[in-house]
Structures are given as structure tokens and as C-alpha cells.
CSV table of C-alpha atoms in Angstrom, one decimal:
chain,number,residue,atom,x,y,z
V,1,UNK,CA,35.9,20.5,22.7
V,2,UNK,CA,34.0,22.5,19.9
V,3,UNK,CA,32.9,20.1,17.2
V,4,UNK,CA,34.5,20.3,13.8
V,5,UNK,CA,31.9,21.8,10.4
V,6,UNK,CA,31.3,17.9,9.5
V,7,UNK,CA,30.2,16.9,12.8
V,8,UNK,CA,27.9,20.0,13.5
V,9,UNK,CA,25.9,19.6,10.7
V,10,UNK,CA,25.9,15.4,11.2
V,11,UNK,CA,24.1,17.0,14.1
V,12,UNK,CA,22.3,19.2,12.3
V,13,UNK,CA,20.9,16.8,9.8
V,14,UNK,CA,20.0,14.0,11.8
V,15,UNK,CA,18.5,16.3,14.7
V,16,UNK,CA,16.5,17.8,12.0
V,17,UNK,CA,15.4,14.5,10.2
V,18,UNK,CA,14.4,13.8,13.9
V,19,UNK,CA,12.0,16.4,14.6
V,20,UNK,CA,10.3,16.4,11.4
V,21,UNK,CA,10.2,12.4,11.2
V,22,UNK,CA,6.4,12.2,12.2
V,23,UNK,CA,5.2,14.9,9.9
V,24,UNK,CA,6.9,13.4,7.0
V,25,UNK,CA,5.7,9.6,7.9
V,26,UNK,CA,2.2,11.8,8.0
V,27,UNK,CA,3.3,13.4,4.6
V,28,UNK,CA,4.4,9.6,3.1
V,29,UNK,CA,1.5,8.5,3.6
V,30,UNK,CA,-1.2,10.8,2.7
V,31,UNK,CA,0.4,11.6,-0.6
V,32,UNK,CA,-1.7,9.2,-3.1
V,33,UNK,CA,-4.6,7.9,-2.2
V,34,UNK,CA,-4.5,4.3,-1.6
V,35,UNK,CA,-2.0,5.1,1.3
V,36,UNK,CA,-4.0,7.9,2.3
V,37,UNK,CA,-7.0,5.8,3.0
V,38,UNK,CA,-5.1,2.6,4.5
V,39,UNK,CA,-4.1,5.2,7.2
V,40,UNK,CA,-7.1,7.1,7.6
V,41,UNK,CA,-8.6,3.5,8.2
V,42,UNK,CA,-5.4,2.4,11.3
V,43,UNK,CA,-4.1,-0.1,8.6
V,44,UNK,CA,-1.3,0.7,9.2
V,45,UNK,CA,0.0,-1.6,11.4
V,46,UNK,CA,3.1,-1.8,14.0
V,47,UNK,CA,4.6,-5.2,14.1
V,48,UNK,CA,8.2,-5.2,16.4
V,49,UNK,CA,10.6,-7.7,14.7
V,50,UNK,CA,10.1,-10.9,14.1
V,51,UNK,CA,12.0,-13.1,11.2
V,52,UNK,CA,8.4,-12.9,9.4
V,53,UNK,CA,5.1,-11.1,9.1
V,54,UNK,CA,2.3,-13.4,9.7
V,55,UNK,CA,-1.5,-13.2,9.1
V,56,UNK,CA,-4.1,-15.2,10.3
V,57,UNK,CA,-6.2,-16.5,7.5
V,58,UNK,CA,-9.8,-18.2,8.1
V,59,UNK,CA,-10.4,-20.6,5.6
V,60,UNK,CA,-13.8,-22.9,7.0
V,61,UNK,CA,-16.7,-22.5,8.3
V,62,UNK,CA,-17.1,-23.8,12.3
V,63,UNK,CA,-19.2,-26.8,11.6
V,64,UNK,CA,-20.2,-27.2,15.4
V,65,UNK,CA,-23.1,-24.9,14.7
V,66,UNK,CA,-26.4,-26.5,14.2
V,67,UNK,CA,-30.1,-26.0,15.3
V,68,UNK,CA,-30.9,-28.2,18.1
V,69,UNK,CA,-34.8,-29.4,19.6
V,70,UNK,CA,-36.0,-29.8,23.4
V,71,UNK,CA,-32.9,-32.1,24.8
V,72,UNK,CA,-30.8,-32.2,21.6
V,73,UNK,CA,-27.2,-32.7,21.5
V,74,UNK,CA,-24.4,-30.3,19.9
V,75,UNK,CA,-20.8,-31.1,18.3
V,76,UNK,CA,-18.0,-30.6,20.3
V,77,UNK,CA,-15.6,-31.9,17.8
V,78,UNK,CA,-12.4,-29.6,17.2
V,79,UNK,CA,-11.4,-28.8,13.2
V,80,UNK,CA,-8.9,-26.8,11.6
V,81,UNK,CA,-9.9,-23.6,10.4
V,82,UNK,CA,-7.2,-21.3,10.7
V,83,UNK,CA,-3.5,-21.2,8.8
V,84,UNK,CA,-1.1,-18.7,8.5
V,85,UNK,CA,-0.1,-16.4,5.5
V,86,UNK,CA,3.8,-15.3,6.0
V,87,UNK,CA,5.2,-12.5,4.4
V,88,UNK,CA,8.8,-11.2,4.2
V,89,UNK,CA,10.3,-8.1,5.7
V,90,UNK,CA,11.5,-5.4,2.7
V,91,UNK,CA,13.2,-3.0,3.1
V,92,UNK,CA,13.1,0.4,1.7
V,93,UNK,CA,16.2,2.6,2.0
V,94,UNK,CA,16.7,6.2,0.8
V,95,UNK,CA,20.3,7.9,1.0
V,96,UNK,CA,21.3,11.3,1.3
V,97,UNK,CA,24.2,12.0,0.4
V,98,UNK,CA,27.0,15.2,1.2
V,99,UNK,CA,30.0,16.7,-0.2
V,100,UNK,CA,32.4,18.2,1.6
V,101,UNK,CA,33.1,20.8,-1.1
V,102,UNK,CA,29.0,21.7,-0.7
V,103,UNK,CA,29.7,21.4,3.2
V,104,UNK,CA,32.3,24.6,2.8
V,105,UNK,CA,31.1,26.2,0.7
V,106,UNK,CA,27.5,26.9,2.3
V,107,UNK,CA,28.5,27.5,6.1
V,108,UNK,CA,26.5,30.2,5.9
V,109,UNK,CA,23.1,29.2,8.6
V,110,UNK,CA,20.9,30.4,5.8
V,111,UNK,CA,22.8,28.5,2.5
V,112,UNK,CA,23.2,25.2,4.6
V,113,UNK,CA,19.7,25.5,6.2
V,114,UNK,CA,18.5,25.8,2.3
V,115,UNK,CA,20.5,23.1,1.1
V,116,UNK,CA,19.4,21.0,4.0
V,117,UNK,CA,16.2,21.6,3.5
V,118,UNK,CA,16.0,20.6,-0.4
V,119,UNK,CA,17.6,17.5,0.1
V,120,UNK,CA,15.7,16.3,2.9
V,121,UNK,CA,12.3,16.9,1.1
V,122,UNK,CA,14.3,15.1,-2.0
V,123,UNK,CA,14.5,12.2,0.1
V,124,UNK,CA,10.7,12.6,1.1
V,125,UNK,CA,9.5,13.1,-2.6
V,126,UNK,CA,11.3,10.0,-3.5
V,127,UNK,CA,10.3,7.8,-0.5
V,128,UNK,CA,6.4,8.6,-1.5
V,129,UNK,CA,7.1,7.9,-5.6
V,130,UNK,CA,8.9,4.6,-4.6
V,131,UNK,CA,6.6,3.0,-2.2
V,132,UNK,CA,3.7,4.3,-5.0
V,133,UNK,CA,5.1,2.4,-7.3
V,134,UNK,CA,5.7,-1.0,-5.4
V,135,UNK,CA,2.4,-0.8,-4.3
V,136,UNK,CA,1.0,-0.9,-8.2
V,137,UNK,CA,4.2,-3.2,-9.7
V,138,UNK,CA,6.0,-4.6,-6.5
V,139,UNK,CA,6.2,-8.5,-7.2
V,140,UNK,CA,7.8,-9.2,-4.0
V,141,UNK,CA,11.2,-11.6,-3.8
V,142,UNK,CA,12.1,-10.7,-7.6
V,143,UNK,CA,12.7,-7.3,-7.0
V,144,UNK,CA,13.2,-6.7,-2.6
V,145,UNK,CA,10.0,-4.9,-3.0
V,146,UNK,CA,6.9,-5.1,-1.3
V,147,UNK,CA,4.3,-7.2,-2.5
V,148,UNK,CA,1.9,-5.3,-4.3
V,149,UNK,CA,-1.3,-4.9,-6.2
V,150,UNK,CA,-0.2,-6.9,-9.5
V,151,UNK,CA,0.9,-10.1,-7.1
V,152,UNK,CA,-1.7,-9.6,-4.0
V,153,UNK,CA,-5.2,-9.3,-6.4
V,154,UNK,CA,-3.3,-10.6,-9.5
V,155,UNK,CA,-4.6,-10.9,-12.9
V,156,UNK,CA,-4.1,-14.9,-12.7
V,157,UNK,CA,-5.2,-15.6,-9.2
V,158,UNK,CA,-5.1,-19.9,-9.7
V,159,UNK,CA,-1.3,-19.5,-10.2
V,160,UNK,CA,1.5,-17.8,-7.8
V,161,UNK,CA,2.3,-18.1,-4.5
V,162,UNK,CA,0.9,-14.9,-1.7
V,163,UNK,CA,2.2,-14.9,1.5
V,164,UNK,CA,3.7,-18.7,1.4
V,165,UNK,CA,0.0,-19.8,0.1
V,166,UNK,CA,0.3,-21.4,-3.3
V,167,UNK,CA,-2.8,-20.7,-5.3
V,168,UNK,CA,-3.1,-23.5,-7.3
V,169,UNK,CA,-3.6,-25.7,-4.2
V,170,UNK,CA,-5.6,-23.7,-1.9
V,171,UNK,CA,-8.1,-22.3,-4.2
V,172,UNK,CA,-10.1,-20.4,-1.1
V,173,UNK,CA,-6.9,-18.0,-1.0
V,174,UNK,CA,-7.7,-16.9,-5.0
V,175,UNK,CA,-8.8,-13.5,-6.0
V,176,UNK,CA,-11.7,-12.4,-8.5
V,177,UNK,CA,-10.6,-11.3,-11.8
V,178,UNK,CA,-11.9,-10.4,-15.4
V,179,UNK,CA,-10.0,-10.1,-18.4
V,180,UNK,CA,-11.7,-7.1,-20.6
V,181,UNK,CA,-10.3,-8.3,-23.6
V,182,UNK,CA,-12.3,-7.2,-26.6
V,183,UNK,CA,-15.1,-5.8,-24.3
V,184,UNK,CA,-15.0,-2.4,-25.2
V,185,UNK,CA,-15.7,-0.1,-21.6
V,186,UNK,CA,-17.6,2.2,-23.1
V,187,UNK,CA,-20.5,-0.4,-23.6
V,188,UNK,CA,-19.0,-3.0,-21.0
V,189,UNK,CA,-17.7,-1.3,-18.4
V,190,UNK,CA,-20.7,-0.7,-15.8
V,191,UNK,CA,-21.6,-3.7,-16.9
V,192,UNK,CA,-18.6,-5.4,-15.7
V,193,UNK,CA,-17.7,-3.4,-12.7
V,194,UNK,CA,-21.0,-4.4,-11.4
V,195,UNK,CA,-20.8,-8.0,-11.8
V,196,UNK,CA,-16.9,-7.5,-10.4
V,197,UNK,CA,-18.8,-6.1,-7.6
V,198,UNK,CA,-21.5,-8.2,-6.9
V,199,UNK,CA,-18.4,-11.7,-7.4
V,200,UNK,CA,-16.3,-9.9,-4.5
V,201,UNK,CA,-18.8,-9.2,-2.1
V,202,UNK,CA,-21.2,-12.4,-2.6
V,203,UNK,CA,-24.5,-10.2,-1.2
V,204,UNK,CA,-22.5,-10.1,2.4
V,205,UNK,CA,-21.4,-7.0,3.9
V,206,UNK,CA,-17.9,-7.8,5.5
V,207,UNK,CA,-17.1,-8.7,2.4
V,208,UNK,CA,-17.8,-5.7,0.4
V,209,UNK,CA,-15.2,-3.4,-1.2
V,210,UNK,CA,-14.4,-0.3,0.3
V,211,UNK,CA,-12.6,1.5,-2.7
V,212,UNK,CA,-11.8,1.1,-6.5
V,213,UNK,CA,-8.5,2.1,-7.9
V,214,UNK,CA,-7.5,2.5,-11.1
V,215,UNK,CA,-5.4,3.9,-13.9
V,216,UNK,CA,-6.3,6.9,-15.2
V,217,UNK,CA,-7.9,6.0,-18.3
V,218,UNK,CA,-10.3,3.5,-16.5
V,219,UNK,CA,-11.1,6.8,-14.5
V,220,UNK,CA,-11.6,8.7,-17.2
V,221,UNK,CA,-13.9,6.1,-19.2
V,222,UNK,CA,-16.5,6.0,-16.3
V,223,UNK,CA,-16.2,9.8,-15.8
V,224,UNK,CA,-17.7,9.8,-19.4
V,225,UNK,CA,-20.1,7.0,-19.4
V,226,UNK,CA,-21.8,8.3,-15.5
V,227,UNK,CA,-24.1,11.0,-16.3
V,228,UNK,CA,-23.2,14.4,-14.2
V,229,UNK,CA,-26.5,14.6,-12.2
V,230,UNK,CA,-25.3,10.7,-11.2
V,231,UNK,CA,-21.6,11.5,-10.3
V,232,UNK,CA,-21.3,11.8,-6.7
V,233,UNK,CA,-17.8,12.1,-4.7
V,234,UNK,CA,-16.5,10.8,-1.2
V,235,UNK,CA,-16.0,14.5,0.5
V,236,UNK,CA,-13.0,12.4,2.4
V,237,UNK,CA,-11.2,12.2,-0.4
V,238,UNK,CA,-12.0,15.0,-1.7
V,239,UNK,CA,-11.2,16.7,1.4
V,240,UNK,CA,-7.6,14.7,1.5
V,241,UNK,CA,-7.3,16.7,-2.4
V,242,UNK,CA,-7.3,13.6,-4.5
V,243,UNK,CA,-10.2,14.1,-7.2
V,244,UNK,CA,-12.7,11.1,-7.4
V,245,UNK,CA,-16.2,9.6,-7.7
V,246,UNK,CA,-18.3,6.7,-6.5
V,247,UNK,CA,-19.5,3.8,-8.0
V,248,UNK,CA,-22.6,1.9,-6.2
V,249,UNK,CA,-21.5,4.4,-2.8
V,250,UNK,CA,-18.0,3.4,-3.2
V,251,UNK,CA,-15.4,5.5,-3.7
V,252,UNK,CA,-13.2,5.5,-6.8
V,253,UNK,CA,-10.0,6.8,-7.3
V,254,UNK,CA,-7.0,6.5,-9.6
V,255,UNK,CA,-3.2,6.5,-9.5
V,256,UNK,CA,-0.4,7.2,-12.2
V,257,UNK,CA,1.7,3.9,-11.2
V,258,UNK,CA,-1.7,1.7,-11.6
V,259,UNK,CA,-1.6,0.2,-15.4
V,260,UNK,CA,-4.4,2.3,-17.9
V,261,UNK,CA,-5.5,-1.6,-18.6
V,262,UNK,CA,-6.6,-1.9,-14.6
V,263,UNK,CA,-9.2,-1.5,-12.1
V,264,UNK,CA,-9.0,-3.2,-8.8
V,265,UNK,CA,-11.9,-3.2,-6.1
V,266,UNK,CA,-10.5,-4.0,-3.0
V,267,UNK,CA,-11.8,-4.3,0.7
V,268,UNK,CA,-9.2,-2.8,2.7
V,269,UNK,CA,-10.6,-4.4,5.9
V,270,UNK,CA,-8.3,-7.2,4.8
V,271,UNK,CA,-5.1,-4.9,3.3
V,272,UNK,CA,-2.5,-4.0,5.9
V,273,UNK,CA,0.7,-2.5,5.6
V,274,UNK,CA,3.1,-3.4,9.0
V,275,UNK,CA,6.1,-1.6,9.7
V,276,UNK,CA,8.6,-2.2,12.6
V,277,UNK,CA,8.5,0.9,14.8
V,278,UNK,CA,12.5,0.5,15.7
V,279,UNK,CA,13.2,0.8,11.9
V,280,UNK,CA,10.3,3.6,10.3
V,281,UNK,CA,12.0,6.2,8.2
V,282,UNK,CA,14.7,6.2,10.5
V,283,UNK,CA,17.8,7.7,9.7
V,284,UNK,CA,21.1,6.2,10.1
V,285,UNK,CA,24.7,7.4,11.3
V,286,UNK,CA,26.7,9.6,8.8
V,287,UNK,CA,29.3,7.4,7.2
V,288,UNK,CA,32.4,8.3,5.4
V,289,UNK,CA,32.3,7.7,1.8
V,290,UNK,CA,35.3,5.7,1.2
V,291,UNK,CA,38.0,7.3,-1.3
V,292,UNK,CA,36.1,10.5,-1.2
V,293,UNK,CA,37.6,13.0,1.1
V,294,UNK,CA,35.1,14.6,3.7
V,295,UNK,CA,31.8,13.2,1.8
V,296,UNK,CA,29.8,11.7,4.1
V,297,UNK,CA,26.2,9.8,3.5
V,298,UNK,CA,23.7,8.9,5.5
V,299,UNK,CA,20.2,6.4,5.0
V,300,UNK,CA,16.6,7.2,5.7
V,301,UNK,CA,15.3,3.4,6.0
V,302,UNK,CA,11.8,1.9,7.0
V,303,UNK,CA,10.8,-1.9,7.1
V,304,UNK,CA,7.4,-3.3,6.1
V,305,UNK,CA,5.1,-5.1,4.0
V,306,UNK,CA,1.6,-4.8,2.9
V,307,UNK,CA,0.0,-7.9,3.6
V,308,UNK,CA,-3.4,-9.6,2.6
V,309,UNK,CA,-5.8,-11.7,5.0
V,310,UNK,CA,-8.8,-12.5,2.5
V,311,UNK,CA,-8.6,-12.7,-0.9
V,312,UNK,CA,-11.9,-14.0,-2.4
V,313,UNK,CA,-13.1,-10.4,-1.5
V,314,UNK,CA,-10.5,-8.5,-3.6
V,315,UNK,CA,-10.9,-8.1,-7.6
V,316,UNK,CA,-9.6,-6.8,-10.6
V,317,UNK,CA,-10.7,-6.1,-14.3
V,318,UNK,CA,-7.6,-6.4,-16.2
V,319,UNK,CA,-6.4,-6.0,-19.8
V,320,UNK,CA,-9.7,-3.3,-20.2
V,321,UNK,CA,-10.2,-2.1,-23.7
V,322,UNK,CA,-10.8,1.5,-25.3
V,323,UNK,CA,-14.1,2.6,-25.9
């Protein structure tokens, strides 16, 4: 039996969406830069189901380690020094959405093949803004987002609750943070990205950030205040066509959905985003729009979360000042 328009180009559509899934994922993901180099670095991680996304957090030292003498004795005593950070599942869902008037009237292969086209990479534009933007802003439950930046390295790090960790209470899960209030960058700023720096890594390499991102005014201040013969770039980045610089060896970059007022330093040896492979940028059945004769929709829809296994590592210079 020959299929019927609507059902052809259900076909068409989803076939389509199909073969060009792993080249937008690809696309998604190397479209800013914070996302570009959490992939670039495999941190982005596959999780199947689960009710939760857990992380395991080290919070002690071992104390059975000790220097011994000829015939001395070690501890064998057990201690906790593990716990578990459990993040939520979001869910982020983009629809596409036909009319059957826009259906008849572009059978043509060429006309349907165009209009196809621009709405798929519609859908694709929008998936990268959105995840961009809950990445800076997402606070998690309030909004179904992901958590992001502003909650996960937060401006108030002795308050809030990060993966089921309250704050306040377990003072080892806390990020660094500065408030720049009334210290003006142009004077400050080196100054204080140094000293940032120097509080996230504590002198020990594992614990050393790996890239700064910012706003673009932060950007924009350093640029000025780094003379040119100083200014080197990471030809990575570069590379990848996002404009940046270093500070100290480590790359620096900045992002329209960070806040002008930010900078965050962050080790992304710690930073993961997890998806579920049975539901990444998937798209759904075409569905019947009810009421609306011969409009059909269909959803593009990925679960994850970006997750965070050490905090005292992670910084960010907030509320910064003009020159």
C-alpha cells in the first residue's frame, strides 16, 4: 500500500533527523566553548537510566598512612571517606512542528527538502542557545534546568544545596569565591585572578584549573590590562574558532550567557555532563496536533545533567567592577 504525503515525509523527517543525529550532537556541542572543551576532554559522559545521577565525592584524607621503623606496626582501621553527590535527570525537549497546509503546498522534492532542512537546523540553533544558557543561569529544580555555573561554583558557596550536599553543613563541598565589589579590574584584576588562582589550586597540581570563563567585559578588561608581547592563545581553541588568551598557561575564554560581572576558573577534571544514550537528541513519533487538521509535531529530546565531584577546586570572582 503506497503511503499517504503525511506519512512519507514522517519518514522523511525522522530518517533524516536519524542520519544526521551524530553530526549535530558533534555540532551541539562544539558550538561555545565551555562545551567544546568538556568534549574535547571525554567529559561527556554516558550514564543508562537510573532514577538519579550520582557522583562519588572524596571528602578525607586515608589516615592509615604513616611512616613506620624496623618492626613497626600500621593502622588497619576502616573510616569513611567517601559520600555520594546525587543529581536529577532534566530534560531538554525541542519540537518541530508541521502544517499541513506547508505539507501541500511544498511537495515539490526540492521546496520540502528546503523547508526540511531550515527547520531542522532551527531545532539545532535552538538546542545549542538553550543548553548555553542553562549552563551560565540554570539553577536546577526552580526552573527543570540543568544545574549550572551560578548554582555549581556559586557566588555564596556556604549556602545552597549541590547535588543533595547542603553547604552550610559540609563546608569541604564549598567553592572559592570573591566579591569585586568596589575593586576596580583595571587596578585589581591580575591581582585578584591570581590570588583566585593560587585559593583553587592550593600549590597542587590535580587541583589546578584548566580554563577561565567569563563575560565579555571581564574578557575585554584583561585583553587591555595584558600587554600584546604577553598575550598568548591556546591554538586549541583557537583552532575550534573561539577567540581567547591565557592567563598563568591557562586558557581564557568568554561567553555571551556568562554575566559581564563574572569570571569563573574552573577544573574540568571534576565537571561532567552525563546523558542517557537511549534518550540523546532523539526524536520522537509524529503526533497529531489535536483540533488542528493534518498538523502534526514531533520532539527532538536529550536527558542529562552536568554534575560536579570537587568543589574546593572551582572559583569565581563575582560582582567585578569597571575600570
Amino acid at each position: 500500500m503506497a503511503l499517504s504525503l503525511t506519512e512519507a515525509l514522517d519518514n522523511l523527517y525522522t530518517t533524516t533527523w536519524q542520519n544526521m543525529k551524530d553530526t549535530v550532537r558533534d555540532q551541539i556541542f562544539d558550538a561555545t566553548p565551555l562545551w567544546f572543551w568538556l568534549k574535547d576532554k571525554g567529559k561527556l559522559k554516558s550514564v543508562e537510566g537510573g532514577r538519579f545521577i550520582t557522583e562519588p565525592l572524596q571528602y578525607a584524607k586515608n589516615d592509615n598512612v604513616s611512616w613506620i621503623g624496623k618492626g613497626g606496626t600500621v593502622s588497619l582501621n576502616d573510616f569513611e571517606f567517601l559520600t555520594i553527590a546525587q543529581y536529577n535527570w532534566r530534560y531538554l525537549v525541542g519540537s518541530i512542528v508541521r502544517f499541513g497546509v506547508d505539507d501541500q503546498q511544498n511537495r515539490g522534492k526540492n521546496a520540502i527538502m528546503s523547508l526540511m532542512n531550515a527547520k531542522l537546523d532551527n531545532t539545532q540553533n535552538s538546542l545549542v542557545s538553550t543548553l548555553e544558557a542553562a549552563m551560565a543561569q540554570g539553577s536546577g529544580t526552580a526552573t527543570n534546568s540543568i544545574d549550572g555555573l551560578q548554582l555549581l561554583v556559586a557566588d555564596a558557596p556556604s549556602t545552597g544545596t549541590v547535588g543533595g550536599i547542603d553547604r552550610a553543613v559540609y563546608t569541604w563541598f564549598q567553592n572559592k569565591a570573591k566579591n569585586m565589589t568596589g575593586l576596580s579590574f583595571a587596578t585589581n584584576g591580575v591581582a585578584e585572578m591570581r590570588t583566585m588562582l593560587n585559593n583553587c589550586m592550593n600549590n597542587l597540581k590535580m587541583d589546578a584549573p584548566d580554563i577561565i570563563l567569563s563575560g565579555q567585559t571581564p574578557f575585554e578588561y584583561y585583553e587591555d590590562t595584558v600587554l600584546d608581547y604577553y598575550r598568548v592563545t591556546s591554538n586549541k581553541l583557537a583552532d575550534a574558532g573561539f577567540q581567547n588568551q591565557t592567563f598563568k598557561g591557562i586558557p581564557m575564554v568568554w561567553s555571551p550567557s556568562i554575566a559581564n560581572t563574572r569570571m569563573y576558573m574552573l577544573n574540568t577534571n571534576f565537571i561532567n555532563f552525563v546523558y542517557d544514550p537511549m534518550m540523546n537528541f532523539d526524536m520522537t513519533e509524529w503526533k497529531a496536533i489535536p483540533e488542528q487538521v493534518n498538523d502534526r509535531a514531533a520532539q527532538v529530546i536529550t536527558a542529562g545533567q552536568l554534575t560536579l565531584s570537587r568543589a574546593r577546586c572551582q572559583g569565581v570572582l563575582h560582582t567585578i567592577d569597571t575600570p
